[in-house]
């Protein structure tokens, strides 16, 4: 799987995810965004959406099912400032 494949998937399904999970932003970061992923890498995704526990985990399940990889899903507004600062230049938004 490549960064381009993941971003294409996120872009193609963004409207559906906005309607279903009320997300406003979704982006890729981490090893896939940096082209350093290997077969054991998970996919790091950050989202901006309401703090709805069920919707958050439903979105995570949807992404894992569709992309067939473990997803490390982060809620942007809940990230600690040092984490946000560490990844802000690496996030590729769909």
Short mmCIF file of C-alpha atoms in Angstrom, two decimals:
data_model
loop_
_atom_site.label_atom_id
_atom_site.label_comp_id
_atom_site.label_asym_id
_atom_site.label_seq_id
_atom_site.Cartn_x
_atom_site.Cartn_y
_atom_site.Cartn_z
CA UNK A 1 0.00 0.00 0.00
CA UNK A 2 1.25 3.49 -0.80
CA UNK A 3 0.71 7.01 0.44
CA UNK A 4 -1.00 7.82 -2.85
CA UNK A 5 -3.42 4.90 -2.50
CA UNK A 6 -4.39 5.93 1.03
CA UNK A 7 -4.82 9.61 0.14
CA UNK A 8 -6.88 8.67 -2.92
CA UNK A 9 -9.11 6.49 -0.72
CA UNK A 10 -9.53 9.26 1.87
CA UNK A 11 -10.31 11.84 -0.81
CA UNK A 12 -12.75 9.57 -2.63
CA UNK A 13 -14.62 8.67 0.57
CA UNK A 14 -14.36 12.04 2.33
CA UNK A 15 -17.93 13.14 1.58
CA UNK A 16 -19.28 9.78 2.76
CA UNK A 17 -17.24 10.05 5.98
CA UNK A 18 -18.38 13.64 6.51
CA UNK A 19 -22.01 12.60 6.18
CA UNK A 20 -21.69 9.45 8.29
CA UNK A 21 -19.22 10.50 11.01
CA UNK A 22 -19.48 14.32 10.91
CA UNK A 23 -15.75 14.75 10.34
CA UNK A 24 -14.53 18.05 8.97
CA UNK A 25 -10.88 17.16 8.24
CA UNK A 26 -8.96 13.96 7.69
CA UNK A 27 -5.25 13.60 7.09
CA UNK A 28 -2.46 11.06 6.85
CA UNK A 29 0.74 11.31 8.87
CA UNK A 30 3.48 9.03 10.13
CA UNK A 31 5.38 6.41 8.17
CA UNK A 32 2.99 6.24 5.21
CA UNK A 33 3.05 10.02 4.79
CA UNK A 34 6.86 9.95 4.93
CA UNK A 35 7.17 6.96 2.56
CA UNK A 36 8.97 4.94 5.24
CA UNK A 37 6.23 2.38 5.95
CA UNK A 38 6.86 -1.34 5.89
CA UNK A 39 4.50 -4.32 5.84
CA UNK A 40 4.08 -4.12 9.64
CA UNK A 41 3.30 -0.40 9.75
CA UNK A 42 -0.08 0.83 10.84
CA UNK A 43 -1.72 3.79 9.14
CA UNK A 44 -1.67 7.02 11.15
CA UNK A 45 -4.70 9.20 10.51
CA UNK A 46 -5.76 12.42 12.20
CA UNK A 47 -9.33 13.73 12.08
CA UNK A 48 -11.28 16.74 13.21
CA UNK A 49 -14.78 15.71 14.25
CA UNK A 50 -17.16 16.08 17.18
CA UNK A 51 -16.14 14.23 20.33
CA UNK A 52 -18.53 11.35 19.75
CA UNK A 53 -17.05 8.13 21.14
CA UNK A 54 -19.23 5.85 19.00
CA UNK A 55 -18.65 7.76 15.75
CA UNK A 56 -14.89 7.86 16.39
CA UNK A 57 -14.63 4.09 16.80
CA UNK A 58 -17.09 3.44 13.98
CA UNK A 59 -14.84 5.52 11.71
CA UNK A 60 -11.78 3.59 12.91
CA UNK A 61 -13.56 0.30 12.15
CA UNK A 62 -14.62 1.55 8.71
CA UNK A 63 -11.07 2.59 7.82
CA UNK A 64 -9.56 -0.68 9.06
CA UNK A 65 -12.08 -2.72 7.11
CA UNK A 66 -11.64 -0.77 3.89
CA UNK A 67 -7.85 -0.34 4.03
CA UNK A 68 -7.20 -3.76 5.60
CA UNK A 69 -4.57 -2.38 7.97
CA UNK A 70 -4.49 -1.34 11.61
CA UNK A 71 -5.38 2.32 11.95
CA UNK A 72 -3.95 4.64 14.58
CA UNK A 73 -6.69 7.27 14.60
CA UNK A 74 -6.12 10.55 16.41
CA UNK A 75 -8.61 13.27 17.21
CA UNK A 76 -6.83 16.50 16.36
CA UNK A 77 -8.37 18.60 19.13
CA UNK A 78 -7.51 15.97 21.75
CA UNK A 79 -3.84 15.69 20.84
CA UNK A 80 -1.31 17.04 23.28
CA UNK A 81 0.41 20.18 22.01
CA UNK A 82 3.84 18.54 21.71
CA UNK A 83 2.37 15.77 19.53
CA UNK A 84 0.49 18.28 17.37
CA UNK A 85 3.68 20.28 16.88
CA UNK A 86 5.67 17.15 16.05
CA UNK A 87 3.32 16.05 13.27
CA UNK A 88 1.83 19.30 11.95
CA UNK A 89 4.28 19.60 9.05
CA UNK A 90 3.89 15.93 8.11
CA UNK A 91 0.08 15.78 7.85
CA UNK A 92 -1.22 15.31 4.32
CA UNK A 93 -4.89 16.31 4.30
CA UNK A 94 -7.37 14.70 1.93
#
